[in-house]
Short mmCIF file of C-alpha atoms in Angstrom, two decimals:
data_model
loop_
_atom_site.label_atom_id
_atom_site.label_comp_id
_atom_site.label_asym_id
_atom_site.label_seq_id
_atom_site.Cartn_x
_atom_site.Cartn_y
_atom_site.Cartn_z
CA MET A 984 -161.02 -29.30 -5.73
CA LYS A 985 -158.28 -31.51 -4.43
CA LEU A 986 -159.65 -35.06 -4.26
CA VAL A 987 -157.84 -37.80 -2.38
CA ARG A 988 -158.11 -41.41 -1.30
CA TYR A 989 -156.76 -42.02 2.18
CA GLY A 990 -156.20 -45.00 4.46
CA GLU A 991 -154.45 -48.34 4.30
CA HIS A 992 -153.90 -50.05 0.96
CA GLY A 993 -157.09 -51.69 -0.26
CA THR A 994 -159.37 -49.89 2.20
CA GLU A 995 -158.92 -46.27 1.11
CA LYS A 996 -161.75 -43.79 1.67
CA PRO A 997 -162.64 -40.77 -0.48
CA GLY A 998 -161.75 -37.32 0.76
CA LEU A 999 -160.92 -33.79 -0.22
CA ILE A 1000 -158.46 -31.16 0.91
CA ASP A 1001 -160.25 -27.96 1.95
CA SER A 1002 -158.99 -24.41 1.47
CA ALA A 1003 -157.21 -24.54 4.84
CA GLY A 1004 -155.35 -27.71 3.87
CA GLU A 1005 -157.49 -29.93 6.11
CA LEU A 1006 -158.44 -33.44 5.02
CA ARG A 1007 -162.23 -33.95 4.93
CA ASP A 1008 -164.03 -37.26 4.56
CA LEU A 1009 -166.31 -37.67 1.52
CA SER A 1010 -167.69 -41.10 2.38
CA SER A 1011 -171.20 -39.74 2.95
CA ILE A 1012 -171.23 -38.20 -0.54
CA VAL A 1013 -169.45 -40.70 -2.81
CA ALA A 1014 -168.32 -44.31 -2.41
CA ASP A 1015 -164.84 -43.66 -3.85
CA ILE A 1016 -162.90 -41.40 -6.19
CA ASP A 1017 -163.66 -43.73 -9.07
CA PRO A 1018 -164.65 -43.35 -12.74
CA TYR A 1019 -168.26 -42.56 -11.77
CA THR A 1020 -167.13 -39.73 -9.50
CA LEU A 1021 -165.06 -38.17 -12.30
CA SER A 1022 -167.94 -37.32 -14.62
CA ARG A 1023 -168.68 -33.65 -15.24
CA GLU A 1024 -172.02 -33.87 -13.43
CA SER A 1025 -170.58 -35.69 -10.43
CA LEU A 1026 -167.72 -33.21 -10.04
CA GLN A 1027 -170.18 -30.33 -10.22
CA ARG A 1028 -172.20 -31.91 -7.41
CA LEU A 1029 -169.08 -32.32 -5.30
CA ALA A 1030 -168.05 -28.72 -5.95
CA ALA A 1031 -171.39 -27.57 -4.55
CA VAL A 1032 -170.75 -29.28 -1.20
CA ASP A 1033 -169.60 -26.99 1.62
CA PRO A 1034 -166.37 -28.63 2.87
CA SER A 1035 -167.01 -27.31 6.39
CA THR A 1036 -169.98 -29.68 6.63
CA LEU A 1037 -167.75 -32.71 6.06
CA PRO A 1038 -165.98 -34.53 8.93
CA LYS A 1039 -162.34 -33.63 9.50
CA VAL A 1040 -159.91 -36.53 9.37
CA SER A 1041 -157.45 -36.49 12.25
CA GLY A 1042 -153.83 -37.50 12.16
CA THR A 1043 -151.73 -38.04 9.05
CA PRO A 1044 -153.21 -41.02 7.22
CA ARG A 1045 -151.58 -42.62 4.23
CA PHE A 1046 -152.68 -41.35 0.82
CA GLY A 1047 -153.37 -43.88 -1.90
CA ALA A 1048 -153.49 -43.18 -5.61
CA PRO A 1049 -156.23 -40.51 -5.89
CA VAL A 1050 -158.35 -42.43 -8.40
CA ALA A 1051 -159.23 -46.13 -8.46
CA PRO A 1052 -159.56 -48.23 -10.38
CA VAL A 1053 -157.35 -46.93 -13.19
CA GLY A 1054 -158.52 -48.74 -16.31
CA LYS A 1055 -155.33 -48.14 -18.26
CA MET A 1056 -152.24 -46.01 -17.91
CA ILE A 1057 -150.88 -44.64 -21.17
CA CYS A 1058 -147.43 -43.06 -21.10
CA VAL A 1059 -145.75 -40.72 -23.56
CA GLY A 1060 -142.07 -41.05 -24.40
CA MET A 1061 -139.61 -38.36 -25.48
CA ASN A 1062 -142.11 -35.54 -24.96
CA TYR A 1063 -139.52 -32.96 -23.87
CA ALA A 1064 -136.88 -32.09 -26.46
CA LYS A 1065 -134.01 -31.89 -23.94
CA HIS A 1066 -134.92 -35.28 -22.51
CA ALA A 1067 -134.84 -36.80 -26.00
CA ALA A 1068 -131.42 -35.23 -26.53
CA GLU A 1069 -129.97 -36.54 -23.26
CA THR A 1070 -131.01 -40.09 -24.17
CA GLY A 1071 -129.68 -39.78 -27.73
CA ALA A 1072 -133.12 -40.06 -29.33
CA PRO A 1073 -134.56 -37.76 -31.99
CA VAL A 1074 -137.49 -35.50 -31.12
CA PRO A 1075 -140.50 -37.45 -32.38
CA ASP A 1076 -142.81 -36.08 -35.06
CA GLN A 1077 -145.73 -37.96 -33.47
CA PRO A 1078 -146.30 -38.88 -29.81
CA VAL A 1079 -144.49 -42.04 -28.72
CA LEU A 1080 -146.93 -44.17 -26.72
CA PHE A 1081 -146.47 -47.13 -24.39
CA MET A 1082 -148.40 -48.66 -21.51
CA LYS A 1083 -147.58 -49.07 -17.84
CA ALA A 1084 -149.27 -51.98 -16.09
CA THR A 1085 -151.83 -50.77 -13.56
CA SER A 1086 -150.37 -53.21 -11.01
CA ALA A 1087 -147.44 -50.76 -10.74
CA ILE A 1088 -149.70 -47.99 -9.39
CA MET A 1089 -149.33 -47.04 -5.72
CA GLY A 1090 -149.71 -44.12 -3.36
CA PRO A 1091 -147.51 -41.04 -3.62
CA ASN A 1092 -145.45 -41.75 -0.51
CA ASP A 1093 -145.35 -45.55 -0.58
CA ASP A 1094 -141.97 -47.28 -0.71
CA VAL A 1095 -140.27 -47.95 -4.04
CA VAL A 1096 -138.80 -51.44 -4.37
CA ILE A 1097 -135.94 -51.94 -6.83
CA PRO A 1098 -136.71 -55.02 -8.98
CA ARG A 1099 -134.77 -58.23 -8.42
CA GLY A 1100 -131.32 -57.94 -9.95
CA SER A 1101 -131.82 -54.36 -11.12
CA THR A 1102 -128.89 -51.96 -11.34
CA ARG A 1103 -130.54 -49.30 -13.55
CA THR A 1104 -133.74 -48.17 -11.83
CA ASP A 1105 -134.42 -44.55 -12.80
CA TRP A 1106 -136.77 -41.69 -11.87
CA GLU A 1107 -139.11 -39.56 -14.02
CA VAL A 1108 -141.38 -36.76 -12.76
CA GLU A 1109 -144.40 -36.33 -15.03
CA LEU A 1110 -147.73 -34.54 -15.30
CA GLY A 1111 -150.57 -37.04 -15.20
CA VAL A 1112 -153.90 -36.39 -16.92
CA VAL A 1113 -156.99 -38.13 -15.53
CA ILE A 1114 -159.85 -38.69 -17.97
CA GLY A 1115 -163.35 -37.83 -16.76
CA GLU A 1116 -165.48 -38.18 -19.90
CA THR A 1117 -165.21 -40.89 -22.55
CA ALA A 1118 -162.98 -39.68 -25.39
CA ARG A 1119 -163.22 -41.40 -28.75
CA ASP A 1120 -161.45 -39.71 -31.70
CA VAL A 1121 -162.05 -36.25 -30.23
CA PRO A 1122 -160.96 -33.10 -32.09
CA LEU A 1123 -158.16 -31.00 -30.63
CA GLU A 1124 -160.42 -28.11 -29.67
CA LYS A 1125 -162.65 -30.35 -27.53
CA ALA A 1126 -159.95 -32.52 -25.98
CA LEU A 1127 -159.58 -30.72 -22.64
CA SER A 1128 -163.32 -31.02 -21.95
CA HIS A 1129 -162.69 -34.75 -21.44
CA VAL A 1130 -160.17 -34.17 -18.64
CA ALA A 1131 -161.32 -34.51 -15.02
CA GLY A 1132 -158.07 -33.29 -13.49
CA TYR A 1133 -154.33 -33.59 -13.06
CA VAL A 1134 -151.93 -35.50 -10.82
CA VAL A 1135 -148.22 -35.89 -10.11
CA VAL A 1136 -146.73 -39.13 -11.49
CA ASN A 1137 -143.31 -40.71 -10.92
CA ASP A 1138 -142.84 -42.89 -14.00
CA LEU A 1139 -140.13 -45.10 -12.52
CA SER A 1140 -138.19 -47.09 -15.11
CA GLU A 1141 -135.69 -49.95 -15.20
CA ARG A 1142 -133.47 -49.06 -18.15
CA GLU A 1143 -131.98 -52.52 -18.77
CA PHE A 1144 -135.46 -54.04 -18.84
CA GLN A 1145 -136.69 -51.19 -21.03
CA PHE A 1146 -133.99 -51.27 -23.71
CA GLU A 1147 -132.25 -54.64 -23.52
CA HIS A 1148 -134.97 -57.19 -22.74
CA GLY A 1149 -136.52 -57.55 -26.16
CA GLY A 1150 -137.29 -53.95 -27.06
CA GLN A 1151 -140.59 -53.64 -25.19
CA TRP A 1152 -140.62 -50.48 -23.07
CA VAL A 1153 -143.50 -51.80 -20.99
CA LYS A 1154 -141.14 -54.33 -19.36
CA GLY A 1155 -139.04 -51.53 -17.89
CA LYS A 1156 -142.03 -49.47 -16.80
CA SER A 1157 -144.36 -51.94 -15.12
CA CYS A 1158 -142.51 -53.36 -12.13
CA ASP A 1159 -144.36 -53.29 -8.83
CA THR A 1160 -144.17 -49.83 -7.13
CA PHE A 1161 -143.16 -48.12 -10.42
CA GLY A 1162 -146.30 -45.93 -10.60
CA PRO A 1163 -146.68 -43.53 -7.65
CA ILE A 1164 -149.64 -41.21 -8.31
CA GLY A 1165 -150.87 -38.28 -6.23
CA PRO A 1166 -151.07 -37.02 -3.53
CA TRP A 1167 -154.32 -35.65 -4.87
CA LEU A 1168 -156.26 -35.14 -8.05
CA VAL A 1169 -156.67 -31.43 -8.76
CA THR A 1170 -159.79 -30.88 -10.85
CA ALA A 1171 -159.37 -29.28 -14.24
CA ASP A 1172 -161.20 -26.08 -13.27
CA GLU A 1173 -158.30 -25.27 -10.92
CA VAL A 1174 -155.67 -25.79 -13.66
CA PRO A 1175 -156.59 -23.25 -16.35
CA ASP A 1176 -153.39 -23.92 -18.33
CA PRO A 1177 -151.77 -27.35 -18.00
CA GLN A 1178 -148.92 -26.05 -20.19
CA SER A 1179 -147.59 -23.66 -17.54
CA LEU A 1180 -146.78 -25.94 -14.61
CA ARG A 1181 -143.33 -26.20 -13.03
CA LEU A 1182 -142.23 -29.75 -12.23
CA TRP A 1183 -139.16 -30.96 -10.37
CA LEU A 1184 -137.52 -34.02 -8.81
CA GLU A 1185 -134.77 -34.54 -6.23
CA VAL A 1186 -132.88 -37.62 -5.01
CA ASN A 1187 -131.31 -37.32 -1.56
CA GLY A 1188 -131.84 -33.56 -1.71
CA HIS A 1189 -130.09 -33.07 -5.06
CA ARG A 1190 -132.30 -31.57 -7.72
CA TYR A 1191 -131.97 -33.49 -10.97
CA GLN A 1192 -135.11 -32.36 -12.83
CA ASP A 1193 -136.46 -28.80 -12.92
CA SER A 1194 -138.60 -27.81 -15.88
CA ASN A 1195 -142.01 -26.61 -17.00
CA THR A 1196 -144.80 -28.28 -18.95
CA SER A 1197 -144.56 -25.41 -21.45
CA ASP A 1198 -141.55 -27.31 -22.82
CA MET A 1199 -143.60 -30.35 -23.89
CA VAL A 1200 -143.28 -31.31 -27.54
CA PHE A 1201 -146.98 -32.28 -27.57
CA GLY A 1202 -149.31 -30.55 -25.11
CA VAL A 1203 -152.10 -32.13 -23.11
CA ALA A 1204 -154.87 -31.27 -25.60
CA LYS A 1205 -152.87 -32.75 -28.48
CA LEU A 1206 -152.17 -35.92 -26.50
CA VAL A 1207 -155.79 -36.52 -25.52
CA SER A 1208 -156.95 -35.94 -29.08
CA TYR A 1209 -154.15 -38.05 -30.61
CA ILE A 1210 -154.46 -41.01 -28.24
CA SER A 1211 -158.24 -41.07 -28.58
CA ARG A 1212 -157.82 -41.72 -32.30
CA TYR A 1213 -156.15 -45.06 -31.55
CA MET A 1214 -158.02 -46.16 -28.43
CA THR A 1215 -161.06 -45.03 -26.48
CA LEU A 1216 -160.13 -43.16 -23.33
CA LEU A 1217 -162.48 -44.00 -20.47
CA PRO A 1218 -163.15 -42.22 -17.17
CA GLY A 1219 -160.39 -43.09 -14.74
CA ASP A 1220 -157.74 -43.67 -17.42
CA VAL A 1221 -154.45 -41.85 -16.78
CA ILE A 1222 -152.11 -40.34 -19.36
CA SER A 1223 -148.57 -39.76 -18.10
CA THR A 1224 -147.33 -37.03 -20.39
CA GLY A 1225 -143.56 -37.50 -20.44
CA THR A 1226 -140.59 -36.39 -18.39
CA PRO A 1227 -138.16 -33.48 -18.78
CA ALA A 1228 -134.38 -33.71 -18.86
CA GLY A 1229 -132.47 -34.80 -15.78
CA VAL A 1230 -133.16 -38.54 -15.57
CA GLY A 1231 -130.40 -40.81 -14.33
CA LEU A 1232 -129.94 -42.38 -17.76
CA GLY A 1233 -128.89 -39.04 -19.22
CA LEU A 1234 -126.29 -38.11 -16.59
CA LYS A 1235 -122.56 -38.51 -17.18
CA PRO A 1236 -121.88 -41.00 -15.80
CA PRO A 1237 -125.41 -42.45 -15.59
CA THR A 1238 -126.75 -42.49 -12.04
CA TYR A 1239 -129.43 -44.84 -10.78
CA LEU A 1240 -131.44 -45.41 -7.62
CA ARG A 1241 -130.00 -47.45 -4.77
CA PRO A 1242 -131.52 -48.80 -1.54
CA GLY A 1243 -131.76 -46.06 1.05
CA ASP A 1244 -132.27 -43.26 -1.48
CA VAL A 1245 -135.10 -40.79 -0.95
CA ILE A 1246 -136.97 -39.43 -3.97
CA GLU A 1247 -138.94 -36.19 -3.67
CA LEU A 1248 -140.86 -34.67 -6.56
CA GLY A 1249 -143.70 -32.29 -7.26
CA ILE A 1250 -145.62 -30.07 -9.62
CA ASP A 1251 -146.67 -26.57 -8.66
CA GLY A 1252 -150.29 -26.60 -7.50
CA LEU A 1253 -150.56 -30.40 -7.70
CA GLY A 1254 -148.64 -31.39 -4.58
CA ARG A 1255 -145.51 -33.41 -3.93
CA GLN A 1256 -144.44 -37.01 -3.37
CA ARG A 1257 -141.76 -38.64 -1.23
CA GLN A 1258 -140.57 -42.23 -1.65
CA GLN A 1259 -138.01 -44.28 0.24
CA VAL A 1260 -136.14 -46.75 -1.99
CA HIS A 1261 -135.69 -50.35 -0.83
CA ALA A 1262 -133.93 -53.42 -2.20
CA HIS A 1263 -135.95 -56.33 -3.51
CA PRO A 1264 -136.17 -59.04 -0.80
CA ALA A 1265 -134.11 -61.38 -2.98
CA ASP A 1266 -131.31 -58.80 -3.15
CA GLN A 1267 -131.27 -57.65 0.47
CA GLY A 1268 -127.82 -57.99 1.96
CA ASN A 1269 -126.09 -57.99 -1.40
CA ALA A 1270 -123.57 -55.26 -2.14
CA ARG A 1271 -124.79 -52.89 -4.82
#
C-alpha cells in the first residue's frame, strides 16, 4: 500500500493511492496515518479493504508527511563510502547517529526556507525507514519485521551550523523545513529488498546524486538492530539512513542552495518530491 496524509498543514486526512494512481480517502477506516495505524495488525486490516469502496479525492491536494506524529527522527551519517570520501571523512566502523528535530518535518512538496544568515544550505536524498512495531535490542535477523514501510527523505543540512557551531550536527540538521518526508509511505510488503532501490536528486534540473541503496555501508536491518540497542524504537519513529555522494559540500567548488532553486528528488517505487527554495524573511532583498 501507498499511505498518505493530504490536506492543509495541521488538518491532514488519511488516504491511500490505489493501483490506478488515484487518491482515496481513508477517514472512515482510520483517524490518521499515526503510530496506531502502523502496527502489523492494523496494516493487515487496511490491506484487506477494497480501495474501490473508498471515496475518490478530487483535485491535487497538498500532501503532508505521510506519518504523524513522528516521535523521533534518527539520522545516519557517512553511510555511503563515496559520500564519506567526498567530505574527507573515513568510512565508519559503526553507524554514526544523530537526531533531527521533529519540528523540521514537513510535506514532500512544501517550500524550503534557507535559515537566517545561511550561505551553506545543502541537500541530501535519503531512504527513510518508518517503524511499525516497538524495537528494543532486536537481533539482526528479526529487525525488518519491525519496519512498517519506507519513505523518501530530504535531509537538508546547513554545513556551517553543522560543523562550525560547536560540533553538534543536530544544529545543522534541525532548521524549520529541513525534513521533507513523503509523498507516501510504501508498506514493507511492497519493498522486498530495501537494499536495491535507486535514489537520485536534482537541483534546477541538474542531477547531483544518483546511486542505489545497495551501496550503503550499513543496511536497513543492521541499522534497526544497532539503533535499537541504544534506544527503543517506537511506532512512528523514522530512521533516515544516510545520503550517497553528490551533496553540495563535496563539489569542487562547493555549491549550496540559493533562493529560487528547485530541488527534485526520488527513490524508485517510493515516489518523488519537489521543493522551491526561499530566503528567510530576515534575508529577503539581500544579495546572496
